[in-house]
Amino acid sequence: MSKQTTMVIVLAFLIALAMGAGGGYWYATYWAPKEAASIPETPAKKPLFYRSPMNPEITSPVPAKDAMGMDYVPVYADEEKSGKGPAGTVKIDPVIVQDIGVRTAAAERRTLTRTIRAVGRVDYDEELLARPHPKTEGWIEKLFVDETGAKVQKDERLLSLYSPQLVATQQEYLLALRNLETLKTSPYPDIRQGAEELVQSTRERLQLLDVPEHQIRELEQTEKIQKNLHIHSPFHGVVLNIGVREGQYVTPQTEIYVLADLCQVWVYVDVYEYELPWVKVGDEAEMRVAAVPGRIFHGTVTYIYPYLEKQTRTVQLRLEFDNSDLLLKPEMFANVTIHASKQVDAVVVPEAAIVRSGAREQVFVVRGPGKFEPREVKVGVSAEGFTEILEGVKPGEKVVTSSQFLIDSESKLREATAKMREPQEEASTAPTDHQKHGKGLGKQVEDKETEAENPPSARHGHSSSVNSEQEGVKGD
């Protein structure tokens, strides 16, 4: 390529570059301002004011920080209009929501059951206690069981009692037997029947005095009057108390022994009022005692006492446990677990979501990001960390489970502020009497000014001259 050709190309490039720069400058100075003017400018979104994140009543016209170093939240016109909702509804900046640790959980439907744990006390079965008394007066001749806590077998002799009445009754019985032996061959049926009835009545008297059957048979066979009456144990058990000693005079009012059958025991437990709805007679229970490690005893709830303990505010339950191996001792303490048979299928929320204030319960329902609505609810039973909701919340709605007390305080403040503003707004929108009077007065002033500019006489004269001119024209 020749040198001349190269210079032509360079010159053409420089001319094109200069033309491009000139065209760009011309466009920027002439067309760009017109295009910019044709595009409507979007006004910048400016906050109305700034509000304290912890106290909505504290505001500032400029950005600021509260005593805790938290930035004030800007409030815009659209937010102020759209923020209206149910009374007490709170709107918090999402950053603040995260800072104060707000957590939520969804209401759901589930089946609630409860396991009640309590401390129990082992005691005697009152239906298996015996307190024998003598049926006649006399003196204790011999104590065969003279130690408290001793084990006794059924029908084992406890003591022997000398009673003059018993001796006399035995003598009468022997006479009745001899009389029957003599008169059983009598040709008169009435006489034989009377003798038999006498034997029967005297035998019954011996039985009423608690004379054992074997002693009566022995008396019939030997015809030898027994001086002492033997009192026997009614069942297998242990001696809890001995009320007499040898040689002591006793009467039918004297309690000679207290016996207990320990093959079955009662266990008393106390439950609180809120646990009472779950318990009913027949529920199964498990028990563990420190004296028998590793062993689980099984029993049932047999009775719920119909009154409350004044000091502890608890209700006592009675449970029944088998103790055929005599491992359970009265007055032992035990850990009792009651498996409630009652089941409740209901809408539930976590117990932590319930805010109890005075005579009502409420939860905070999430209505949107940073927006919480206080809602009064009707609650039922509680179990497994959940509370039954009878009214107020539907399944799927989210409720606040932590930091709700901070939200609650702001909600109450917001609700109180709204109630205070309502009468002020009504008063500002309603025209006052002096305003009405001022409007009427202004109208009167305007009418008077009009009359001053155009007095009646002037208006009347002007109309007369016009009429005369018109008449002159008509005459011409």
mmCIF file of N, CA and C in Angstrom, residues 113-119 271 275 336-340:
data_model
loop_
_atom_site.group_PDB
_atom_site.id
_atom_site.type_symbol
_atom_site.label_atom_id
_atom_site.label_comp_id
_atom_site.label_asym_id
_atom_site.label_seq_id
_atom_site.Cartn_x
_atom_site.Cartn_y
_atom_site.Cartn_z
ATOM 1 N N THR A 113 -53.022 -36.510 74.963
ATOM 2 C CA THR A 113 -53.106 -37.447 76.089
ATOM 3 C C THR A 113 -52.172 -36.923 77.176
ATOM 4 N N ARG A 114 -52.347 -37.435 78.375
ATOM 5 C CA ARG A 114 -51.526 -36.917 79.467
ATOM 6 C C ARG A 114 -51.081 -38.042 80.380
ATOM 7 N N THR A 115 -49.870 -37.938 80.843
ATOM 8 C CA THR A 115 -49.320 -38.830 81.858
ATOM 9 C C THR A 115 -49.055 -38.004 83.106
ATOM 10 N N ILE A 116 -49.660 -38.395 84.200
ATOM 11 C CA ILE A 116 -49.566 -37.642 85.447
ATOM 12 C C ILE A 116 -48.569 -38.331 86.372
ATOM 13 N N ARG A 117 -47.604 -37.579 86.842
ATOM 14 C CA ARG A 117 -46.590 -38.103 87.764
ATOM 15 C C ARG A 117 -46.747 -37.431 89.118
ATOM 16 N N ALA A 118 -46.696 -38.235 90.159
ATOM 17 C CA ALA A 118 -46.877 -37.715 91.513
ATOM 18 C C ALA A 118 -46.153 -38.614 92.497
ATOM 19 N N VAL A 119 -45.981 -38.095 93.696
ATOM 20 C CA VAL A 119 -45.392 -38.862 94.795
ATOM 21 C C VAL A 119 -46.521 -39.474 95.609
ATOM 22 N N VAL A 271 -52.992 -34.789 93.305
ATOM 23 C CA VAL A 271 -52.871 -34.183 91.973
ATOM 24 C C VAL A 271 -53.425 -32.768 92.036
ATOM 25 N N GLU A 275 -54.797 -30.977 86.653
ATOM 26 C CA GLU A 275 -54.616 -32.366 86.232
ATOM 27 C C GLU A 275 -55.878 -33.191 86.453
ATOM 28 N N VAL A 336 -45.250 -42.451 91.476
ATOM 29 C CA VAL A 336 -46.428 -43.006 90.807
ATOM 30 C C VAL A 336 -46.627 -42.310 89.465
ATOM 31 N N THR A 337 -46.928 -43.084 88.443
ATOM 32 C CA THR A 337 -47.250 -42.570 87.113
ATOM 33 C C THR A 337 -48.641 -43.059 86.738
ATOM 34 N N ILE A 338 -49.541 -42.127 86.500
ATOM 35 C CA ILE A 338 -50.919 -42.454 86.118
ATOM 36 C C ILE A 338 -51.063 -42.216 84.623
ATOM 37 N N HIS A 339 -51.470 -43.247 83.901
ATOM 38 C CA HIS A 339 -51.696 -43.142 82.455
ATOM 39 C C HIS A 339 -53.175 -42.834 82.228
ATOM 40 N N ALA A 340 -53.450 -41.569 81.943
ATOM 41 C CA ALA A 340 -54.844 -41.160 81.758
ATOM 42 C C ALA A 340 -55.412 -41.795 80.504
#
